XYZ file of C-alpha atoms in Angstrom:
348
model
C 0.000 0.000 0.000
C 1.492 3.342 -1.069
C 1.927 6.317 1.249
C -0.480 8.237 -0.969
C -3.204 5.632 -0.403
C -2.513 5.616 3.353
C -2.792 9.429 3.446
C -6.218 9.130 1.806
C -7.450 6.267 3.988
C -6.417 7.686 7.380
C -8.918 10.609 7.476
C -11.653 8.486 5.885
C -11.252 5.741 8.486
C -11.060 8.347 11.261
C -14.406 9.837 10.260
C -16.076 6.447 9.840
C -14.856 5.289 13.260
C -16.061 8.520 14.841
C -19.527 8.119 13.345
C -19.721 4.421 14.298
C -18.759 5.038 17.930
C -21.113 8.024 17.914
C -23.908 5.682 16.821
C -23.048 3.329 19.694
C -23.185 6.240 22.165
C -26.617 7.251 20.853
C -27.903 3.661 21.044
C -26.586 3.131 24.600
C -28.169 6.456 25.627
C -31.551 5.255 24.371
C -31.714 7.182 21.077
C -32.087 5.862 17.548
C -28.759 6.413 15.701
C -30.390 5.919 12.295
C -32.946 8.608 13.083
C -30.160 10.784 14.467
C -27.943 10.537 11.396
C -30.942 10.975 9.113
C -31.670 14.243 10.934
C -27.993 15.195 10.548
C -28.138 14.503 6.796
C -31.328 16.492 6.380
C -29.813 19.329 8.394
C -27.002 19.502 5.838
C -28.707 18.629 2.537
C -32.418 18.724 3.370
C -33.223 21.773 1.232
C -31.546 24.677 -0.529
C -31.579 26.794 2.647
C -29.753 24.092 4.608
C -27.175 23.717 1.832
C -26.595 27.480 1.749
C -26.172 27.682 5.517
C -23.822 24.683 5.486
C -21.578 26.314 2.881
C -21.705 29.529 4.895
C -20.576 27.588 7.978
C -17.760 25.933 6.024
C -16.247 29.290 4.974
C -14.554 30.307 8.276
C -13.472 26.710 8.865
C -11.502 26.740 5.614
C -9.644 29.887 6.660
C -9.084 28.742 10.247
C -7.805 25.414 8.921
C -5.442 27.213 6.546
C -4.121 29.318 9.442
C -3.276 26.231 11.506
C -2.000 24.232 8.510
C 0.295 27.034 7.338
C 1.859 27.252 10.782
C 2.271 23.465 10.971
C 3.915 23.377 7.539
C 6.446 25.970 8.717
C 7.280 24.217 11.979
C 4.999 26.232 14.267
C 1.870 25.450 16.284
C -0.455 28.429 16.110
C -3.018 27.607 18.762
C -3.937 31.307 18.838
C -6.115 31.203 15.721
C -9.176 31.788 17.900
C -7.850 35.077 19.270
C -6.622 36.196 15.856
C -10.052 35.439 14.419
C -11.742 37.543 17.106
C -9.551 40.616 16.563
C -9.919 40.211 12.793
C -13.694 40.106 13.172
C -13.701 43.313 15.222
C -11.302 45.190 12.931
C -13.297 44.280 9.818
C -16.594 45.346 11.416
C -15.087 48.588 12.717
C -13.818 49.618 9.281
C -17.067 48.424 7.713
C -19.188 50.565 10.038
C -17.018 53.602 10.740
C -16.202 54.670 7.179
C -18.526 55.545 4.315
C -16.717 54.726 1.081
C -17.549 53.349 -2.386
C -18.013 49.571 -2.281
C -15.047 48.965 -4.579
C -12.824 50.524 -1.886
C -14.786 49.860 1.306
C -15.205 46.090 1.016
C -11.545 45.281 0.183
C -10.404 47.723 2.881
C -12.598 46.034 5.504
C -11.356 42.584 4.491
C -7.737 43.737 4.605
C -8.346 45.289 8.038
C -9.432 41.887 9.346
C -6.399 40.167 7.840
C -4.056 42.873 9.158
C -5.495 42.648 12.688
C -5.045 38.867 12.741
C -1.502 39.224 11.388
C -0.644 41.847 14.001
C -2.012 39.662 16.804
C 0.193 36.797 15.590
C 3.251 39.045 15.223
C 4.023 39.185 18.961
C 4.152 35.382 19.468
C 6.331 35.161 16.350
C 8.653 37.874 17.642
C 8.977 36.255 21.081
C 9.645 32.877 19.458
C 12.276 34.334 17.106
C 14.102 36.573 19.574
C 13.681 34.902 22.969
C 12.810 31.268 22.081
C 9.531 31.507 24.016
C 7.280 28.717 22.773
C 4.463 29.992 20.589
C 1.887 27.638 22.134
C 2.152 29.307 25.545
C 2.005 32.847 24.153
C -0.841 32.218 21.706
C -3.005 30.478 24.327
C -2.688 33.510 26.609
C -3.336 35.909 23.748
C -6.608 34.144 22.967
C -7.978 35.302 26.313
C -6.492 38.756 25.923
C -8.174 39.071 22.521
C -11.547 37.983 23.866
C -11.626 40.445 26.748
C -9.995 43.359 24.918
C -12.496 43.072 22.070
C -15.396 42.829 24.543
C -14.153 46.048 26.176
C -13.788 47.772 22.797
C -17.334 46.792 21.813
C -18.728 48.215 25.057
C -16.748 51.420 24.575
C -17.818 51.805 20.944
C -21.485 51.067 21.643
C -21.680 53.270 24.768
C -22.035 50.368 27.168
C -24.050 48.089 24.872
C -23.281 44.525 23.960
C -22.987 44.828 20.177
C -21.477 47.117 17.569
C -23.203 49.133 14.889
C -24.075 47.248 11.726
C -21.664 47.543 8.851
C -22.665 49.624 5.831
C -23.910 47.852 2.715
C -20.769 49.003 0.915
C -18.686 46.750 3.205
C -20.974 43.719 3.124
C -20.181 40.332 1.594
C -23.875 39.477 1.480
C -25.187 38.441 -1.935
C -28.798 38.755 -3.062
C -27.991 36.355 -5.896
C -26.630 33.606 -3.609
C -29.433 34.228 -1.110
C -32.067 33.783 -3.825
C -30.457 30.499 -4.915
C -30.569 29.123 -1.371
C -33.998 30.210 -0.158
C -32.590 33.390 1.436
C -29.887 31.758 3.534
C -26.928 33.805 4.811
C -24.597 32.386 2.172
C -22.203 35.108 1.025
C -19.219 35.735 -1.232
C -16.819 34.795 1.548
C -16.692 31.216 0.242
C -15.011 32.538 -2.916
C -12.425 34.418 -0.847
C -11.773 31.289 1.239
C -11.154 29.188 -1.882
C -8.861 31.899 -3.260
C -6.842 31.689 -0.052
C -6.512 27.925 -0.532
C -4.875 28.590 -3.907
C -2.731 31.351 -2.395
C -1.411 29.083 0.362
C -0.543 26.370 -2.161
C 1.226 28.894 -4.389
C 3.175 30.445 -1.498
C 4.403 27.136 -0.118
C 5.025 25.242 -3.346
C 5.930 27.813 -5.979
C 7.855 30.607 -4.261
C 11.324 30.982 -2.763
C 9.731 32.479 0.342
C 7.631 29.345 0.838
C 10.682 27.125 0.410
C 12.544 29.112 3.077
C 9.594 29.045 5.469
C 9.299 25.254 5.178
C 13.061 24.781 5.433
C 13.322 26.819 8.633
C 10.423 24.869 10.111
C 12.008 21.559 9.173
C 15.556 22.257 10.324
C 16.652 25.620 11.714
C 20.339 24.762 11.912
C 20.613 23.561 8.324
C 18.601 26.555 7.107
C 20.849 28.968 8.962
C 23.898 27.263 7.487
C 22.317 27.753 4.062
C 22.077 31.500 4.642
C 18.418 31.774 5.582
C 17.322 34.259 8.249
C 15.701 32.150 10.955
C 14.078 34.917 13.009
C 12.613 36.695 10.001
C 11.053 33.499 8.658
C 9.553 32.505 12.013
C 7.901 35.919 12.357
C 6.731 35.884 8.736
C 5.189 32.427 9.123
C 3.228 33.509 12.198
C 2.097 36.737 10.534
C 0.791 34.913 7.430
C -0.947 32.319 9.625
C -2.534 35.124 11.654
C -3.696 36.860 8.472
C -5.610 33.729 7.428
C -7.212 33.621 10.901
C -8.102 37.318 10.740
C -9.787 36.710 7.386
C -11.912 33.983 9.000
C -13.163 36.588 11.481
C -13.748 39.101 8.693
C -15.982 36.577 6.910
C -18.130 36.299 10.029
C -18.328 40.056 10.549
C -18.811 41.175 6.946
C -20.771 38.193 5.702
C -22.673 36.170 8.272
C -23.557 38.651 11.022
C -22.888 42.174 9.753
C -21.768 43.268 13.229
C -20.063 41.943 16.366
C -21.300 41.357 19.875
C -19.687 40.724 23.242
C -18.983 37.085 23.946
C -18.840 35.101 27.169
C -16.561 32.551 25.516
C -14.765 31.642 22.336
C -16.365 30.951 18.962
C -14.674 27.540 18.807
C -13.875 27.989 15.115
C -10.193 28.640 15.766
C -9.797 25.551 17.931
C -11.740 23.391 15.459
C -9.325 24.689 12.834
C -6.662 22.477 14.451
C -8.744 19.374 13.752
C -9.565 20.649 10.249
C -5.850 21.023 9.487
C -4.999 17.606 10.935
C -7.803 15.943 8.999
C -6.543 17.609 5.824
C -2.935 16.520 6.494
C -1.955 20.216 6.552
C -2.408 20.524 2.791
C -4.499 23.291 1.172
C -6.749 20.827 -0.665
C -7.068 18.626 2.406
C -8.153 21.612 4.488
C -11.146 22.058 2.161
C -12.309 18.501 2.854
C -11.697 18.886 6.589
C -13.660 22.150 6.640
C -16.511 20.581 4.677
C -16.736 17.812 7.274
C -16.651 20.087 10.320
C -18.840 22.811 8.840
C -21.392 20.193 7.834
C -21.321 18.497 11.235
C -21.652 21.779 13.113
C -24.609 23.048 11.116
C -26.325 19.721 10.399
C -26.167 18.770 14.083
C -28.470 21.686 14.896
C -31.285 19.652 13.325
C -30.745 16.573 15.496
C -32.403 17.832 18.723
C -35.526 18.956 16.839
C -35.921 16.172 14.285
C -34.664 13.231 16.356
C -35.092 14.525 19.937
C -31.409 13.841 20.603
C -30.054 16.177 23.318
C -27.442 18.686 22.266
C -24.972 17.122 24.716
C -25.118 13.800 22.835
C -24.648 15.676 19.551
C -21.515 17.340 20.928
C -20.204 13.946 22.048
C -20.626 12.595 18.513
C -18.720 15.562 17.054
C -16.024 15.190 19.727
C -15.626 11.505 18.857
C -14.929 12.370 15.236
C -12.290 14.866 16.396
C -10.837 12.230 18.750
C -10.365 9.677 16.002
C -8.909 12.333 13.724
C -6.357 13.032 16.465
C -5.654 9.290 16.582
C -4.676 9.397 12.918
C -1.085 8.388 13.719
C -2.241 5.120 15.319
C -4.462 4.381 12.311
C -1.561 5.190 9.967
C 0.698 2.816 11.939
C -1.896 0.035 11.734
C -2.329 0.476 7.977
C 1.446 0.453 7.484
C 1.762 -2.834 9.408
C -1.048 -4.412 7.376
C 0.613 -3.227 4.175
C 3.998 -4.692 5.202
C 2.419 -8.054 6.071
C 0.767 -8.207 2.637
C 4.053 -7.338 0.934
C 5.866 -10.048 2.950
C 3.398 -12.655 1.704
């Protein structure tokens, strides 16, 4: 069995195992797994509205997955995607609401503001990693909480003590009447096109540019890269900044497309943390991230139909989703098992 085939089988088997164990959990808890998964399917593909909302949910997962995958490919673990997403969301909404400009200027400017905010939030962990060897996991975890509470404070200040910002102007909106009409007036927006463009951009950066080669080389072996004349600190910072920009764009898609504003939060969105599983499921490749995001976006939105259509409590639904993530995280064990099976067949 080739490595290529193993790379394809590992995520497929992970998902199947997650769904099978999820079915067992539902059955043991006294609920019909067939009815539950039928409700999940209908929640994803039941009608044009459900399909539109599912695609809308997939959009930020693609960008969050790209943020994590880009960092992984360059030897970093950006667990701060959640915080970078939050500051990107706020920055995009602020520019979208505070300025009155022609759409051809306002919309790109708002999107770039989200990307820039995410990049800036990732710059500090990159700088500390490059200059002082402080591990990026520790710094980015802490900065997630800082982002959450700072943005909450900024929203209250901007709104005069309220719990949400002003709505963005139409000139900064990603909403599409055309896409809405195709999907029974869902919240599907043009953000999905931007997300797919970023998939191509990540592939091009990593595979077709000298910069991408240097970023991967530094992540793979700092000493050899330094011997080859590459600037280690610069590349570490650059990798974190690009990863943060992808995360900031994920927040911009939520602010400019899905919601049109931002509100104070008591906790995290979860999208940034799920981006880790999306990246792992996609083997940290741009194309793989799309498939991982499709799975998680579909599960997250389709699962909303399970309590209503199958009377399955939300807690059980979350367990099923967590099981899929668990088996995705166990991908190495599955890969090892497949490799052993392959070697036994070759020996025969």
